[in-house]
Short mmCIF file of C-alpha atoms and ligand atoms in Angstrom, two decimals:
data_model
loop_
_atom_site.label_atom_id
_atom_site.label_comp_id
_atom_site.label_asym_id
_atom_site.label_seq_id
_atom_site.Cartn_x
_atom_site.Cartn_y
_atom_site.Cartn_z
CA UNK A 18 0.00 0.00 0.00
CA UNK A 19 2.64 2.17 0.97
CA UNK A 20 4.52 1.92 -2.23
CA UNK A 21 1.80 2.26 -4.18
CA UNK A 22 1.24 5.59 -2.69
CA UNK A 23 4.84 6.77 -3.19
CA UNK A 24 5.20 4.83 -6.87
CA UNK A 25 1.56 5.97 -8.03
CA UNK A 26 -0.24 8.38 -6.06
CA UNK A 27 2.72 10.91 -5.05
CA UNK A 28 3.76 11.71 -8.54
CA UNK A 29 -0.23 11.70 -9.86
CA UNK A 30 -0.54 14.60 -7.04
CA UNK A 31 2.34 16.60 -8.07
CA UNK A 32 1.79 16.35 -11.72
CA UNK A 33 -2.06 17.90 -11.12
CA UNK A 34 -0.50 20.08 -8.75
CA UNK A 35 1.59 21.42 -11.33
CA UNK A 36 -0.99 21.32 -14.16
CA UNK A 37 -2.99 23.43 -11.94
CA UNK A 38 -0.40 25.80 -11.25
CA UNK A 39 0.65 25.71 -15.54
CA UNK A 40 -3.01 27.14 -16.48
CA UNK A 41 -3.55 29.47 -13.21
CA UNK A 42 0.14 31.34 -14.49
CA UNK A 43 -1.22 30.94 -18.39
CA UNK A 44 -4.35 32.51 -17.67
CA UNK A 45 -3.42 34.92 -14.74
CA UNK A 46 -4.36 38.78 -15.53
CA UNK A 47 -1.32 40.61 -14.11
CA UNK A 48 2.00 38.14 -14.73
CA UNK A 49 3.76 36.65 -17.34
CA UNK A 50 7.25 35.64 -17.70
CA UNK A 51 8.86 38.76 -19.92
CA UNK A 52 7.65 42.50 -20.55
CA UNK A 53 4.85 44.67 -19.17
CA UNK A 54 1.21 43.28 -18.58
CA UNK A 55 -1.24 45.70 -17.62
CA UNK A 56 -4.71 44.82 -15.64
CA UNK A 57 -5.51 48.43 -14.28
CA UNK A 58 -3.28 50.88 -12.93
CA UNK A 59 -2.43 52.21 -9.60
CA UNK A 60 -4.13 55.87 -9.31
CA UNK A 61 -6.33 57.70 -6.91
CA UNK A 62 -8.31 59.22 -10.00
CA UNK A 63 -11.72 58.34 -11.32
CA UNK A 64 -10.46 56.86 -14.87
CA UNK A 65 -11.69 53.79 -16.00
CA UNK A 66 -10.82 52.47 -20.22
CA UNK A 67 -14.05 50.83 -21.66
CA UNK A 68 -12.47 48.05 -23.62
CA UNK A 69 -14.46 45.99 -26.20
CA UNK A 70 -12.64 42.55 -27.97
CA UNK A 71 -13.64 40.61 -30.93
CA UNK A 72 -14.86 41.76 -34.28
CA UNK A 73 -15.25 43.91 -36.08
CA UNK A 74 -18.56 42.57 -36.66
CA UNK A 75 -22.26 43.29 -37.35
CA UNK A 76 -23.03 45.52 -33.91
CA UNK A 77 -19.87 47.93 -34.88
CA UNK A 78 -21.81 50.74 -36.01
CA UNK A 79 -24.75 50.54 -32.71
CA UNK A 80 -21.25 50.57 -30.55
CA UNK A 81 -19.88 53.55 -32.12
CA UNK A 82 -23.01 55.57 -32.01
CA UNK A 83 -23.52 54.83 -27.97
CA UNK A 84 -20.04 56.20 -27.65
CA UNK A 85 -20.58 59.00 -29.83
CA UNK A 86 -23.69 59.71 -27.53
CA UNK A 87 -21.78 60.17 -24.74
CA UNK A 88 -18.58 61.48 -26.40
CA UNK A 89 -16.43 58.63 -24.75
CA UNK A 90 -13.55 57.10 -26.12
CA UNK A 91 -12.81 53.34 -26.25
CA UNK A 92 -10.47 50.29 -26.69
CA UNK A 93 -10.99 48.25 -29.65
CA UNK A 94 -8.80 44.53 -30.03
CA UNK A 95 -9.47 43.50 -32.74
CA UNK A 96 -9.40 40.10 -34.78
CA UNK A 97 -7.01 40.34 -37.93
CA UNK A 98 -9.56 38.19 -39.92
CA UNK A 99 -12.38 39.81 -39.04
CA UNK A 100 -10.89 43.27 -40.13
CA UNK A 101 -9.83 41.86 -42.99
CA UNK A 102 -13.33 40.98 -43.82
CA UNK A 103 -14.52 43.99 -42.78
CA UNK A 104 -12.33 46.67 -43.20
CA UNK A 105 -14.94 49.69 -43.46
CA UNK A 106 -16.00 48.91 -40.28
CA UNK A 107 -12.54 48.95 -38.69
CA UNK A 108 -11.61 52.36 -40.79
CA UNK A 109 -14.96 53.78 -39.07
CA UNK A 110 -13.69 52.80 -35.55
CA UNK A 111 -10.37 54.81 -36.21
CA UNK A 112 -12.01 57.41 -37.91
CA UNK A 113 -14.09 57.97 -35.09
CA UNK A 114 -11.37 59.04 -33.07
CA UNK A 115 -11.07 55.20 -30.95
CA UNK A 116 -7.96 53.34 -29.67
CA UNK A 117 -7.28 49.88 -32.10
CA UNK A 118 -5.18 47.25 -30.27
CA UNK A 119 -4.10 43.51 -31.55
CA UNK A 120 -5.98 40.93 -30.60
CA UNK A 121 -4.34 38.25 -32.68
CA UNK A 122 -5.18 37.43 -36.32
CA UNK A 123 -6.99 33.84 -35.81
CA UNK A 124 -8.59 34.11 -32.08
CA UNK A 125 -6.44 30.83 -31.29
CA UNK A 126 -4.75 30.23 -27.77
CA UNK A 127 -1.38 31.53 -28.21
CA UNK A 128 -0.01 28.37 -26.02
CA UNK A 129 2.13 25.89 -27.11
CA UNK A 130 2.39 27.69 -30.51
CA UNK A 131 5.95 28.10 -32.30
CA UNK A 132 7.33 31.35 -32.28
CA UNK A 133 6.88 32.09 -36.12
CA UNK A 134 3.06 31.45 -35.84
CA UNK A 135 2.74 33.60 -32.91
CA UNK A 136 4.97 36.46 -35.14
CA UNK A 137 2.58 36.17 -38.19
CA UNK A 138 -0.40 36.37 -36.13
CA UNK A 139 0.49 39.70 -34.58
CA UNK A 140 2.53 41.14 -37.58
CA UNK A 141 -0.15 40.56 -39.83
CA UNK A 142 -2.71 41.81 -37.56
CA UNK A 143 -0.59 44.61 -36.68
CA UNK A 144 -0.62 45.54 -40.82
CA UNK A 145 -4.64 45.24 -40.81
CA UNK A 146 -4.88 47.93 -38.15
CA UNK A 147 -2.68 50.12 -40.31
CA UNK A 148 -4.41 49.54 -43.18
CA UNK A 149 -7.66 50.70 -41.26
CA UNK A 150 -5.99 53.93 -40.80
CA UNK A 151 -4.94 53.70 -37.43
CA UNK A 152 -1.71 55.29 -35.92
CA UNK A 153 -1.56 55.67 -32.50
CA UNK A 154 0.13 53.15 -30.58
CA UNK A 155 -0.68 49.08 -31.12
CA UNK A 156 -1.29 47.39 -28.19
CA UNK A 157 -1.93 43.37 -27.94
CA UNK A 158 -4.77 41.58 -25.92
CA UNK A 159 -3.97 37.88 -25.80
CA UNK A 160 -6.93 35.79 -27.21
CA UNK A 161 -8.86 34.50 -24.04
CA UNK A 162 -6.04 36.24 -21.95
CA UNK A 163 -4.02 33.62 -22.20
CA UNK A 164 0.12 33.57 -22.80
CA UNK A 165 2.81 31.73 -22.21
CA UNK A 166 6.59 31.36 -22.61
CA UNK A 167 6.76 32.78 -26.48
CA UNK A 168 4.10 35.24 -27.02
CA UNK A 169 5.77 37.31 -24.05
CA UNK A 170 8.61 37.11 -25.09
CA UNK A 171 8.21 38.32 -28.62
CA UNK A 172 6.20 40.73 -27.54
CA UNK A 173 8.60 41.68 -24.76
CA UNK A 174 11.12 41.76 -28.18
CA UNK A 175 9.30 43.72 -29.91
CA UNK A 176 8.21 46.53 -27.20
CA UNK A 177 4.52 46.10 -27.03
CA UNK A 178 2.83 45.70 -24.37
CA UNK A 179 0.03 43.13 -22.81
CA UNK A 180 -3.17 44.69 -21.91
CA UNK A 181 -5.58 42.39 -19.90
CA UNK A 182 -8.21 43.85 -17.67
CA UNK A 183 -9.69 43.96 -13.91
CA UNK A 184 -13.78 43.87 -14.63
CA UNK A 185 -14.99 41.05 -16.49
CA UNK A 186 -18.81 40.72 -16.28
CA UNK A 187 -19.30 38.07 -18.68
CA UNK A 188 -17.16 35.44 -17.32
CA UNK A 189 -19.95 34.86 -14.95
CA UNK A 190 -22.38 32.69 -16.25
CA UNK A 191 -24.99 33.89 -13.75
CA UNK A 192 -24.19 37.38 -15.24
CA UNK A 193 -23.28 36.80 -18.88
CA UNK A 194 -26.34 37.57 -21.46
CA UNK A 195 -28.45 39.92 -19.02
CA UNK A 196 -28.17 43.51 -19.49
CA UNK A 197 -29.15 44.46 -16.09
CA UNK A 198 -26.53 42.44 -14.29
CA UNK A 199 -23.75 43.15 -15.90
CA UNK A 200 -23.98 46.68 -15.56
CA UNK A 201 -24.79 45.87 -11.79
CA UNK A 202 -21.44 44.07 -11.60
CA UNK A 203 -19.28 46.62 -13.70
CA UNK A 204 -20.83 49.28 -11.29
CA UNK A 205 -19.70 47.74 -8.71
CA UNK A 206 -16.55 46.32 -9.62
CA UNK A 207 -14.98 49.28 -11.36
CA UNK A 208 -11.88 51.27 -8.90
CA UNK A 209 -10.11 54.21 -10.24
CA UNK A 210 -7.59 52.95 -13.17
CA UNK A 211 -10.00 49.92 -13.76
CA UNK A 212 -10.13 48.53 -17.45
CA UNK A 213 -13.31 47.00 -18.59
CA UNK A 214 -13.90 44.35 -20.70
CA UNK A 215 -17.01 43.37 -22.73
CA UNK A 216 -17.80 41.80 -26.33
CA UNK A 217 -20.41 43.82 -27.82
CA UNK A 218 -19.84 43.45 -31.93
CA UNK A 219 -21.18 40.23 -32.72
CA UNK A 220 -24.77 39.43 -32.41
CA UNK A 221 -25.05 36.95 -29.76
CA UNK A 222 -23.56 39.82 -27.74
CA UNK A 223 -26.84 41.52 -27.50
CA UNK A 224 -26.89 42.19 -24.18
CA UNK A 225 -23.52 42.83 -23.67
CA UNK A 226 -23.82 45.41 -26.11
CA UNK A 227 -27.10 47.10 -24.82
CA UNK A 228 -25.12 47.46 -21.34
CA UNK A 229 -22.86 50.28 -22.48
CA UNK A 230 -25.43 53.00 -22.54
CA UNK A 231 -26.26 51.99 -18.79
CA UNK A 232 -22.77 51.64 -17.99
CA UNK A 233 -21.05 54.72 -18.99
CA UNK A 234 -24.08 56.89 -17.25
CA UNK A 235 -23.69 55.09 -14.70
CA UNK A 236 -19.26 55.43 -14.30
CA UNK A 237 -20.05 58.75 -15.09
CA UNK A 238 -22.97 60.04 -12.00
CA UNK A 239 -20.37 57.84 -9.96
CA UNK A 240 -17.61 60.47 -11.29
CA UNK A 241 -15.44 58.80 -13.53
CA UNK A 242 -14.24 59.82 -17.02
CA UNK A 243 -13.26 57.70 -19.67
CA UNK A 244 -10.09 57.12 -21.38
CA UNK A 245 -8.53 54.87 -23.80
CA UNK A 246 -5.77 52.31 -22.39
CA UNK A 247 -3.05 54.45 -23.74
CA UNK A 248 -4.09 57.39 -22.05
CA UNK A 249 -4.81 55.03 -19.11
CA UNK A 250 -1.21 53.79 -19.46
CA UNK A 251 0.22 57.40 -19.31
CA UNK A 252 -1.72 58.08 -15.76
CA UNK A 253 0.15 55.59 -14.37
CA UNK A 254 2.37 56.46 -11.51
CA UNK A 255 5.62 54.53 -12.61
CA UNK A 256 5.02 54.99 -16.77
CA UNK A 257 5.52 51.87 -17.66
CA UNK A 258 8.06 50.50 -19.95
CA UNK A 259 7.94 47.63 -22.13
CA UNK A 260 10.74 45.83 -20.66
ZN1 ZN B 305 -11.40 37.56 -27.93
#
């Protein structure tokens, strides 16, 4: 019995216990192994960056008219292949005054992935956003925020930095799809120097979508004002560096 614990069971425990540890450190919001992640900032100010991922896609133009509304800037990472498909949509988002970041071309987990896919997938993406007529500064939002050992560090290589975020209503399943609770639990959740994220562009992201108008009145009678992540970035106490 005994060896069979020490032969079998020991080794079982420390492999799960590592496996567990492997995917909390791949999907953690504020570490990686090289360069600068970003999950919020450290400030006493009332600045939050509305950040919105996927697309673009069908819901771009009711997004851009609820910012417009309010005159509030936002965050868009975006999909290489769906610009590429839809390029008018992503020219309107920069035209329209709006921070673009890299959100990968494919939307695959960048784990386990050689280092030459993981440079064609931002590259290329990185040349989309251009193309959209874009030219501020090109962050990169990991595709379900996660990253490992070579993403970093080409990113780290390259000097960009890894924006993730602090408020994420629709990873709650009790939450996700109801319009009502997830502004509840951004309202509630949001600090100074939070960053926000939602999906709003593609249809099935109704509700996410019909959140923002709720949301940003809501951040705002609270006393907050809105900024893109680069202008987020630039609040920071210690500006960060892509190291
Ligand atoms: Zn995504």
């Amino acid at each position: 019995m005994k060896k069979i614990l020490i032969r079998v069971i020991l080794p079982l425990l420390v492999l799960a216990g590592l496996a567990k540890g492997l995917d909390i450190l791949i999907n953690a919001r504020d570490f990686q192994f090289f360069g600068g992640i970003t999950h919020r900032i450290d400030t006493d100010e009332k600045v939050v960056a509305l950040t919105f991922d996927d697309g673009p896609a069908e819901n771009t133009d009711a997004i851009l008219d609820i910012l417009k509304k309010h005159q509030v800037k936002g965050t868009f990472y975006l999909i290489g292949s769906d610009l590429e498909k839809n390029m008018d949509k992503g020219k309107k988002i920069a035209a329209e005054g709006h921070e673009i970041g890299n959100h990968s071309y494919s939307h695959t987990r960048m784990v386990f992935k050689t280092p030459s896919f993981i440079r064609e997938e931002i590259e290329k993406t990185d040349e989309l956003i251009r193309q959209a007529g874009y030219q501020g500064e090109i962050h990169f939002r990991p595709p379900y925020g996660k990253k490992f050992v070579f993403l970093p560090q080409y990113l780290s290589e390259t000097g960009r930095r890894t924006i993730t975020w602090d408020v994420e209503p629709e990873t709650y399943a009790e939450i996700d799809g109801n319009a009502e609770k997830i502004t509840e639990h951004v309202l509630a959740n949001t600090r100074p120097g939070s960053i926000i994220l939602l999906h709003v562009m593609y249809e099935n992201r109704k509700a996410s979508l019909e959140s923002v108008d709720a949301i940003i009145q809501g951040l705002k009678a609270k006393g907050y004002r809105f900024v893109t992540v680069s202008e987020l970035l630039k609040l920071q106490p210690h500006s960060p560096s892509p190291s």
